[in-house]
Amino acid sequence: MALRYKCPNQVAIPAFVYACEENISRRSPRECIIIGSSPVTTMFAAPVHRRGFATSCRALAGLTGPVESRAVVFAEHGDPTKVLKAHRYRLDKLDKGQVRLRFELGAINPADINVIQGVYPSKPQVREDIGPEPLSIMGNEGVATIEGFEEDGQVEHRFKVGDRVVMGAPQLGTWQSHANLPHSSLIPLPSDAHLHLRQAATLAINPPTAWRMLSDFVPLNPEDPNSVSKGKKKQWVIQNGANSAVGQAVIQLAREWGVGTINLVRSRPSIDELKSHLQSLGADHVLTYDEFLSRENNTRTKIKEWIGRDGEMRLALNCVGGKETAEMAKLLSMDGKLVTYGGMAKTALALPPSLFIFRKLTSVGFWLSNWVQTHPEERQTMMRSLAELTAQGKLKEPETEVVELAGSDEEVAEKMSGVMKRIEEGRGKKILLHWKDE
Amino acid sequence: MALRYKCPNQVAIPAFVYACEENISRRSPRECIIIGSSPVTTMFAAPVHRRGFATSCRALAGLTGPVESRAVVFAEHGDPTKVLKAHRYRLDKLDKGQVRLRFELGAINPADINVIQGVYPSKPQVREDIGPEPLSIMGNEGVATIEGFEEDGQVEHRFKVGDRVVMGAPQLGTWQSHANLPHSSLIPLPSDAHLHLRQAATLAINPPTAWRMLSDFVPLNPEDPNSVSKGKKKQWVIQNGANSAVGQAVIQLAREWGVGTINLVRSRPSIDELKSHLQSLGADHVLTYDEFLSRENNTRTKIKEWIGRDGEMRLALNCVGGKETAEMAKLLSMDGKLVTYGGMAKTALALPPSLFIFRKLTSVGFWLSNWVQTHPEERQTMMRSLAELTAQGKLKEPETEVVELAGSDEEVAEKMSGVMKRIEEGRGKKILLHWKDE
């Protein structure tokens, strides 16, 4: 095994690293080769870390030797508050083209609940190799730092140690501290965007979902050559679940692209705060479901006035599937599209046949996992644009809360059970998991 | 007014016609010009008719003078068994580009019930000119013979007297004996197809609906350059309401195009007869809704076996919207299309969000009236193909019953009330209206 190690940015590899590890050979002030299987121990990694060379330098530790990853796993599908366990396993040595990741933050999304329950169509791999029983490591979204890689003629051109990456394939297991993954399953974040970790950890699933839904059915992105916004009627979008992470990205992208939004949310004690928050992101109008469905309020008439004769609403985005979904669809103009990307109400989508027959409604779904399989290059371009918008402050990440995982496996499992309980009760911030150094 | 009259086919205009009508000037053995407003009376039309020159020659009568049309009308929307009336009105003289039609058969379709109730989006014109109160003349489908026309530089190239036509625009009022209509609203039937009247009267709405649904969403017509059938997996279609006129056309076109069909119908005392009939048209499998929905029968497994590994089902056609619709959608492969063209169950279409999100289901509607507006030329081509298939016996018209209308207005209204009652009770043959000569 020969592992090329490049120090990130302008940081040189400190001389004492070579001094205390005989199997490191120097190639340049910022590049060295680690030869053989002799471990680069944590003995020197710790002082490197202290000297401020960041996680990427600390990461030298264990690249060629045993490293333990801590992971949130399940052995059997079931109630998310009950079946999650914490587990430790040894990472193998890197294979060709594999990358050693240290996860900085692992995100929890609503769909993860369904993954744990076993009702989500894409599942994490069942790992026979990491414990006495087969286990699945949870986590679909997150941000990680590259600690090293094993050259294969490609990976060394795509990544350098210290790069931040997001997941480019589903269900890679982001709720763990470390992982060995093929480089092709990762998407680099542009280093000049200088995203902070919370931004990076929430960039790969929800904002792309919003971008695609605003682009692929009724093209609203003015940079799209097929955009319907250019010199034509002002375009509008209506969405439910507008305070979801996707909903907030929709609001902000729509504002950037000159598209009006009508946003529906659940009523709650702090509804005025929520309305103000969404408006601060660029929401044109925010209504509770009750306000939207109420006949007394003449909401239909109001919405038609908002859109006006110079406007047109051909797109509705649905992640709920409740009563309001049909009403959203009824507000669409001829040839409208209803795009469903979630079903939080857990009921069938009930739509009058007449909308399909006479108003040319099309009801479709959107799932990023399907889209990415057929659009690998478009995805890279979109991710760069999203990172830029985020860096420019035009796309704010959703409100997040970082949950620190530490202590014994029992303590971690108990903490995860509490997190799952809170998520099922709803209305919290988006939770990001962070493994404390041991 | 100068009206060119051409005798149809090889029939020459008999000499005595010129003799007894001073305003007819001969141009050729088969063509003459009627000048001025002097009536060509029924006095000579009757003997022409007797001599076997058919309705087109009889039609000389009244072209330039007053002709009365008898029509089934309504003054106000409401219960179809109550609001229909019979009415007589004088046809105006033909304007430029107008055609005088004699309706041979006017068809009754399920949607006509909704037109009378006032809940159908396209409505017949409210006529202020035909009686003391505003009236709407019913009827969307039918076959008529051209009795004459007024030249406008176009109509004379498109039609000759005696041609059979079907309606090329919606709600033209086919439930009447005669009408003046712009030639552009009519579609000529190829005279060499020699369709009989029942075939012609049922050709313009239902078979085109079947053709488009099998072509526009998952292209199954092997003559279509985008056809998915060519050298690929055998394609299958599932449909409910399979014994409707559209359903029967779907079965026959699918058989012609090498596409398999799974057909769902309501159970009834004569279910075996119905199954045999649909199978004789080419249905691969016919199931009642109960058989389809029953879990005991393992219908899902059976259907998957029928389709097999060499087959694929990407298209479901729905005119009901009952419980079976979601089950049909669940049987579709990835990227399937559910096309709704009716809503007989009068309920919302209830579909699980997961089908849209994970299975890429698209739910759309089809309404011929929308399609024809944007595809005038494609329509002509399709109608020629449909007429040919019908002439070749490959596309049988649905079972029909001709109801003769005659007698006083009260008698006609009473007969129509009875017809409407029978239609609302369902399960009858398709009814065609014919006005008896008076």
Tab-separated table of N, CA, C and O in Angstrom, chain A residues 166-250:
chain	number	residue	atom	x	y	z
A	166	VAL	N	-19.968	15.953	0.235
A	166	VAL	CA	-21.315	15.513	0.602
A	166	VAL	C	-21.587	14.203	-0.132
A	166	VAL	O	-20.830	13.825	-1.035
A	167	MET	N	-22.653	13.544	0.253
A	167	MET	CA	-22.903	12.195	-0.258
A	167	MET	C	-23.496	12.262	-1.675
A	167	MET	O	-24.438	12.998	-1.921
A	168	GLY	N	-22.932	11.458	-2.559
A	168	GLY	CA	-23.414	11.429	-3.927
A	168	GLY	C	-24.196	10.158	-4.240
A	168	GLY	O	-24.637	9.951	-5.355
A	169	ALA	N	-24.384	9.332	-3.258
A	169	ALA	CA	-25.183	8.114	-3.423
A	169	ALA	C	-26.063	7.987	-2.179
A	169	ALA	O	-25.756	8.569	-1.136
A	170	PRO	N	-27.167	7.257	-2.303
A	170	PRO	CA	-28.080	7.186	-1.151
A	170	PRO	C	-27.591	6.238	-0.055
A	170	PRO	O	-26.857	5.288	-0.332
A	171	GLN	N	-28.015	6.537	1.149
A	171	GLN	CA	-27.900	5.615	2.292
A	171	GLN	C	-26.475	5.132	2.527
A	171	GLN	O	-26.227	3.938	2.741
A	172	LEU	N	-25.526	6.048	2.524
A	172	LEU	CA	-24.123	5.652	2.723
A	172	LEU	C	-23.767	5.489	4.191
A	172	LEU	O	-22.685	5.018	4.518
A	173	GLY	N	-24.653	5.901	5.099
A	173	GLY	CA	-24.353	5.738	6.518
A	173	GLY	C	-23.649	6.944	7.107
A	173	GLY	O	-22.497	6.851	7.543
A	174	THR	N	-24.345	8.070	7.125
A	174	THR	CA	-23.732	9.324	7.595
A	174	THR	C	-23.824	9.488	9.110
A	174	THR	O	-23.250	10.414	9.653
A	175	TRP	N	-24.569	8.585	9.756
A	175	TRP	CA	-24.690	8.693	11.210
A	175	TRP	C	-23.570	7.886	11.874
A	175	TRP	O	-23.793	7.089	12.770
A	176	GLN	N	-22.361	8.061	11.424
A	176	GLN	CA	-21.231	7.383	12.031
A	176	GLN	C	-20.036	8.341	12.015
A	176	GLN	O	-20.075	9.400	11.381
A	177	SER	N	-19.002	7.945	12.699
A	177	SER	CA	-17.867	8.864	12.825
A	177	SER	C	-16.907	8.765	11.651
A	177	SER	O	-16.366	9.767	11.197
A	178	HIS	N	-16.674	7.553	11.139
A	178	HIS	CA	-15.732	7.364	10.041
A	178	HIS	C	-16.292	6.325	9.081
A	178	HIS	O	-17.086	5.481	9.477
A	179	ALA	N	-15.802	6.390	7.848
A	179	ALA	CA	-16.190	5.353	6.888
A	179	ALA	C	-15.187	5.294	5.751
A	179	ALA	O	-14.531	6.296	5.450
A	180	ASN	N	-15.050	4.126	5.167
A	180	ASN	CA	-14.326	3.964	3.905
A	180	ASN	C	-15.366	3.882	2.800
A	180	ASN	O	-16.241	3.008	2.833
A	181	LEU	N	-15.269	4.777	1.817
A	181	LEU	CA	-16.271	4.767	0.754
A	181	LEU	C	-15.595	4.948	-0.596
A	181	LEU	O	-14.548	5.589	-0.689
A	182	PRO	N	-16.204	4.407	-1.662
A	182	PRO	CA	-15.644	4.647	-3.000
A	182	PRO	C	-15.755	6.134	-3.354
A	182	PRO	O	-16.790	6.754	-3.077
A	183	HIS	N	-14.718	6.678	-3.968
A	183	HIS	CA	-14.727	8.125	-4.238
A	183	HIS	C	-15.869	8.522	-5.152
A	183	HIS	O	-16.381	9.637	-5.089
A	184	SER	N	-16.300	7.570	-6.010
A	184	SER	CA	-17.355	7.912	-6.971
A	184	SER	C	-18.699	8.187	-6.294
A	184	SER	O	-19.609	8.738	-6.899
A	185	SER	N	-18.806	7.795	-5.021
A	185	SER	CA	-20.081	8.036	-4.328
A	185	SER	C	-20.091	9.386	-3.612
A	185	SER	O	-21.025	9.683	-2.877
A	186	LEU	N	-19.085	10.205	-3.851
A	186	LEU	CA	-18.973	11.475	-3.114
A	186	LEU	C	-18.974	12.667	-4.059
A	186	LEU	O	-18.515	12.565	-5.195
A	187	ILE	N	-19.494	13.770	-3.560
A	187	ILE	CA	-19.485	15.011	-4.337
A	187	ILE	C	-18.635	16.023	-3.580
A	187	ILE	O	-18.910	16.329	-2.419
A	188	PRO	N	-17.580	16.584	-4.244
A	188	PRO	CA	-16.769	17.580	-3.557
A	188	PRO	C	-17.525	18.900	-3.418
A	188	PRO	O	-18.269	19.291	-4.317
A	189	LEU	N	-17.338	19.562	-2.310
A	189	LEU	CA	-17.869	20.918	-2.169
A	189	LEU	C	-16.779	21.875	-2.626
A	189	LEU	O	-15.612	21.673	-2.290
A	190	PRO	N	-17.134	22.902	-3.383
A	190	PRO	CA	-16.098	23.831	-3.819
A	190	PRO	C	-15.448	24.484	-2.598
A	190	PRO	O	-16.140	25.052	-1.750
A	191	SER	N	-14.108	24.379	-2.512
A	191	SER	CA	-13.463	24.848	-1.282
A	191	SER	C	-13.532	26.361	-1.180
A	191	SER	O	-13.542	26.915	-0.080
A	192	ASP	N	-13.640	27.056	-2.341
A	192	ASP	CA	-13.678	28.515	-2.269
A	192	ASP	C	-15.035	29.043	-1.809
A	192	ASP	O	-15.210	30.240	-1.616
A	193	ALA	N	-16.013	28.162	-1.678
A	193	ALA	CA	-17.316	28.632	-1.177
A	193	ALA	C	-17.279	28.829	0.336
A	193	ALA	O	-18.099	29.559	0.895
A	194	HIS	N	-16.308	28.214	0.997
A	194	HIS	CA	-16.136	28.393	2.444
A	194	HIS	C	-17.440	28.211	3.205
A	194	HIS	O	-17.812	29.051	4.032
A	195	LEU	N	-18.155	27.160	2.917
A	195	LEU	CA	-19.399	26.900	3.641
A	195	LEU	C	-19.086	26.461	5.066
A	195	LEU	O	-18.102	25.752	5.289
A	196	HIS	N	-19.917	26.867	6.008
A	196	HIS	CA	-19.721	26.301	7.334
A	196	HIS	C	-20.409	24.941	7.401
A	196	HIS	O	-21.181	24.569	6.512
A	197	LEU	N	-20.083	24.194	8.439
A	197	LEU	CA	-20.478	22.778	8.443
A	197	LEU	C	-21.988	22.575	8.395
A	197	LEU	O	-22.486	21.653	7.748
A	198	ARG	N	-22.730	23.427	9.093
A	198	ARG	CA	-24.196	23.267	9.073
A	198	ARG	C	-24.749	23.504	7.673
A	198	ARG	O	-25.717	22.873	7.257
A	199	GLN	N	-24.152	24.440	6.964
A	199	GLN	CA	-24.590	24.676	5.578
A	199	GLN	C	-24.280	23.456	4.719
A	199	GLN	O	-25.126	22.988	3.956
A	200	ALA	N	-23.049	22.957	4.880
A	200	ALA	CA	-22.634	21.832	4.043
A	200	ALA	C	-23.455	20.581	4.341
A	200	ALA	O	-23.835	19.830	3.433
A	201	ALA	N	-23.779	20.396	5.626
A	201	ALA	CA	-24.486	19.171	6.023
A	201	ALA	C	-25.921	19.139	5.525
A	201	ALA	O	-26.557	18.080	5.533
A	202	THR	N	-26.440	20.265	5.111
A	202	THR	CA	-27.857	20.326	4.712
A	202	THR	C	-28.003	20.689	3.240
A	202	THR	O	-29.081	21.073	2.797
A	203	LEU	N	-26.928	20.551	2.485
A	203	LEU	CA	-26.929	21.052	1.101
A	203	LEU	C	-27.276	20.001	0.058
A	203	LEU	O	-27.700	20.333	-1.039
A	204	ALA	N	-27.130	18.728	0.381
A	204	ALA	CA	-27.118	17.721	-0.691
A	204	ALA	C	-28.478	17.127	-1.024
A	204	ALA	O	-28.651	16.519	-2.088
A	205	ILE	N	-29.453	17.257	-0.136
A	205	ILE	CA	-30.741	16.602	-0.381
A	205	ILE	C	-31.866	17.628	-0.603
A	205	ILE	O	-32.523	17.618	-1.642
A	206	ASN	N	-32.065	18.484	0.371
A	206	ASN	CA	-33.239	19.355	0.302
A	206	ASN	C	-33.128	20.485	-0.719
A	206	ASN	O	-34.042	20.656	-1.530
A	207	PRO	N	-32.029	21.255	-0.729
A	207	PRO	CA	-31.961	22.299	-1.763
A	207	PRO	C	-31.988	21.727	-3.191
A	207	PRO	O	-32.696	22.269	-4.037
A	208	PRO	N	-31.290	20.609	-3.475
A	208	PRO	CA	-31.415	20.045	-4.828
A	208	PRO	C	-32.848	19.612	-5.151
A	208	PRO	O	-33.310	19.754	-6.279
A	209	THR	N	-33.551	19.074	-4.145
A	209	THR	CA	-34.955	18.691	-4.375
A	209	THR	C	-35.765	19.923	-4.777
A	209	THR	O	-36.545	19.887	-5.733
A	210	ALA	N	-35.560	21.020	-4.054
A	210	ALA	CA	-36.280	22.262	-4.388
A	210	ALA	C	-35.901	22.740	-5.787
A	210	ALA	O	-36.766	23.079	-6.604
A	211	TRP	N	-34.612	22.725	-6.093
A	211	TRP	CA	-34.124	23.204	-7.392
A	211	TRP	C	-34.753	22.414	-8.535
A	211	TRP	O	-35.271	22.965	-9.498
A	212	ARG	N	-34.712	21.073	-8.418
A	212	ARG	CA	-35.256	20.236	-9.487
A	212	ARG	C	-36.752	20.429	-9.641
A	212	ARG	O	-37.268	20.475	-10.748
A	213	MET	N	-37.468	20.527	-8.521
A	213	MET	CA	-38.929	20.658	-8.628
A	213	MET	C	-39.312	21.990	-9.286
A	213	MET	O	-40.336	22.094	-9.947
A	214	LEU	N	-38.465	23.008	-9.093
A	214	LEU	CA	-38.737	24.303	-9.727
A	214	LEU	C	-38.209	24.350	-11.164
A	214	LEU	O	-38.427	25.336	-11.864
A	215	SER	N	-37.491	23.325	-11.577
A	215	SER	CA	-36.846	23.368	-12.899
A	215	SER	C	-37.403	22.356	-13.888
A	215	SER	O	-37.458	22.620	-15.083
A	216	ASP	N	-37.785	21.181	-13.391
A	216	ASP	CA	-37.999	20.060	-14.306
A	216	ASP	C	-39.438	19.907	-14.801
A	216	ASP	O	-39.684	19.145	-15.728
A	217	PHE	N	-40.395	20.565	-14.156
A	217	PHE	CA	-41.798	20.351	-14.538
A	217	PHE	C	-42.364	21.597	-15.220
A	217	PHE	O	-42.937	21.516	-16.298
A	218	VAL	N	-42.192	22.732	-14.587
A	218	VAL	CA	-42.480	24.021	-15.210
A	218	VAL	C	-41.173	24.805	-15.050
A	218	VAL	O	-40.870	25.270	-13.957
A	219	PRO	N	-40.355	24.901	-16.098
A	219	PRO	CA	-39.004	25.456	-15.897
A	219	PRO	C	-39.041	26.935	-15.510
A	219	PRO	O	-39.373	27.783	-16.322
A	220	LEU	N	-38.693	27.209	-14.253
A	220	LEU	CA	-38.810	28.568	-13.721
A	220	LEU	C	-37.456	29.237	-13.535
A	220	LEU	O	-37.397	30.442	-13.306
A	221	ASN	N	-36.371	28.461	-13.613
A	221	ASN	CA	-35.038	29.024	-13.456
A	221	ASN	C	-34.715	29.882	-14.674
A	221	ASN	O	-34.642	29.370	-15.792
A	222	PRO	N	-34.524	31.199	-14.490
A	222	PRO	CA	-34.314	32.071	-15.657
A	222	PRO	C	-33.054	31.720	-16.443
A	222	PRO	O	-32.932	32.110	-17.603
A	223	GLU	N	-32.112	30.959	-15.826
A	223	GLU	CA	-30.917	30.559	-16.575
A	223	GLU	C	-31.180	29.354	-17.483
A	223	GLU	O	-30.352	29.007	-18.322
A	224	ASP	N	-32.331	28.724	-17.272
A	224	ASP	CA	-32.715	27.582	-18.103
A	224	ASP	C	-33.176	28.111	-19.466
A	224	ASP	O	-34.003	29.005	-19.540
A	225	PRO	N	-32.616	27.556	-20.561
A	225	PRO	CA	-33.060	28.045	-21.878
A	225	PRO	C	-34.559	27.835	-22.120
A	225	PRO	O	-35.157	28.532	-22.928
A	226	ASN	N	-35.153	26.878	-21.403
A	226	ASN	CA	-36.591	26.640	-21.567
A	226	ASN	C	-37.444	27.412	-20.576
A	226	ASN	O	-38.647	27.188	-20.476
A	227	SER	N	-36.815	28.284	-19.808
A	227	SER	CA	-37.541	28.982	-18.746
A	227	SER	C	-38.814	29.633	-19.274
A	227	SER	O	-38.815	30.262	-20.331
A	228	VAL	N	-39.890	29.470	-18.528
A	228	VAL	CA	-41.154	30.101	-18.933
A	228	VAL	C	-41.261	31.505	-18.363
A	228	VAL	O	-42.234	32.209	-18.594
A	229	SER	N	-40.262	31.916	-17.580
A	229	SER	CA	-40.344	33.226	-16.927
A	229	SER	C	-39.900	34.360	-17.842
A	229	SER	O	-40.285	35.500	-17.659
A	230	LYS	N	-39.090	34.024	-18.839
A	230	LYS	CA	-38.479	35.078	-19.660
A	230	LYS	C	-39.502	35.893	-20.443
A	230	LYS	O	-40.091	35.413	-21.402
A	231	GLY	N	-39.665	37.139	-20.042
A	231	GLY	CA	-40.518	38.051	-20.812
A	231	GLY	C	-41.960	37.617	-20.914
A	231	GLY	O	-42.716	38.143	-21.705
A	232	LYS	N	-42.301	36.585	-20.127
A	232	LYS	CA	-43.699	36.150	-20.168
A	232	LYS	C	-44.362	36.532	-18.858
A	232	LYS	O	-43.853	37.357	-18.114
A	233	LYS	N	-45.492	35.935	-18.593
A	233	LYS	CA	-46.198	36.225	-17.346
A	233	LYS	C	-45.341	35.886	-16.135
A	233	LYS	O	-44.599	34.912	-16.162
A	234	LYS	N	-45.490	36.653	-15.071
A	234	LYS	CA	-44.810	36.310	-13.820
A	234	LYS	C	-45.328	34.958	-13.348
A	234	LYS	O	-46.534	34.709	-13.311
A	235	GLN	N	-44.416	34.094	-12.980
A	235	GLN	CA	-44.791	32.755	-12.555
A	235	GLN	C	-44.937	32.682	-11.036
A	235	GLN	O	-44.200	33.341	-10.303
A	236	TRP	N	-45.884	31.840	-10.598
A	236	TRP	CA	-46.137	31.617	-9.176
A	236	TRP	C	-46.093	30.128	-8.862
A	236	TRP	O	-46.401	29.306	-9.712
A	237	VAL	N	-45.750	29.851	-7.613
A	237	VAL	CA	-45.746	28.473	-7.121
A	237	VAL	C	-46.533	28.443	-5.823
A	237	VAL	O	-46.430	29.375	-5.021
A	238	ILE	N	-47.292	27.387	-5.621
A	238	ILE	CA	-47.952	27.191	-4.322
A	238	ILE	C	-47.400	25.903	-3.712
A	238	ILE	O	-47.156	24.930	-4.427
A	239	GLN	N	-47.148	25.922	-2.402
A	239	GLN	CA	-46.616	24.719	-1.760
A	239	GLN	C	-47.190	24.553	-0.358
A	239	GLN	O	-47.482	25.530	0.326
A	240	ASN	N	-47.338	23.293	0.041
A	240	ASN	CA	-47.646	23.008	1.443
A	240	ASN	C	-46.353	22.582	2.149
A	240	ASN	O	-45.310	22.470	1.507
A	241	GLY	N	-46.421	22.368	3.458
A	241	GLY	CA	-45.199	22.047	4.207
A	241	GLY	C	-44.111	23.073	3.952
A	241	GLY	O	-42.929	22.746	3.871
A	242	ALA	N	-44.512	24.340	3.847
A	242	ALA	CA	-43.593	25.376	3.360
A	242	ALA	C	-42.458	25.671	4.320
A	242	ALA	O	-41.471	26.289	3.948
A	243	ASN	N	-42.607	25.244	5.577
A	243	ASN	CA	-41.523	25.478	6.540
A	243	ASN	C	-40.565	24.290	6.640
A	243	ASN	O	-39.631	24.311	7.433
A	244	SER	N	-40.799	23.266	5.812
A	244	SER	CA	-39.829	22.165	5.760
A	244	SER	C	-38.535	22.696	5.159
A	244	SER	O	-38.496	23.795	4.595
A	245	ALA	N	-37.478	21.908	5.286
A	245	ALA	CA	-36.196	22.335	4.721
A	245	ALA	C	-36.309	22.516	3.214
A	245	ALA	O	-35.773	23.460	2.647
A	246	VAL	N	-37.047	21.614	2.554
A	246	VAL	CA	-37.258	21.775	1.116
A	246	VAL	C	-38.067	23.047	0.855
A	246	VAL	O	-37.733	23.851	-0.028
A	247	GLY	N	-39.140	23.224	1.653
A	247	GLY	CA	-40.010	24.393	1.476
A	247	GLY	C	-39.230	25.694	1.583
A	247	GLY	O	-39.446	26.627	0.792
A	248	GLN	N	-38.338	25.766	2.542
A	248	GLN	CA	-37.553	26.990	2.714
A	248	GLN	C	-36.597	27.213	1.549
A	248	GLN	O	-36.358	28.349	1.134
A	249	ALA	N	-36.066	26.122	1.008
A	249	ALA	CA	-35.195	26.259	-0.173
A	249	ALA	C	-36.017	26.710	-1.377
A	249	ALA	O	-35.568	27.533	-2.184
A	250	VAL	N	-37.261	26.182	-1.492
A	250	VAL	CA	-38.151	26.604	-2.579
A	250	VAL	C	-38.373	28.118	-2.507
A	250	VAL	O	-38.257	28.829	-3.514
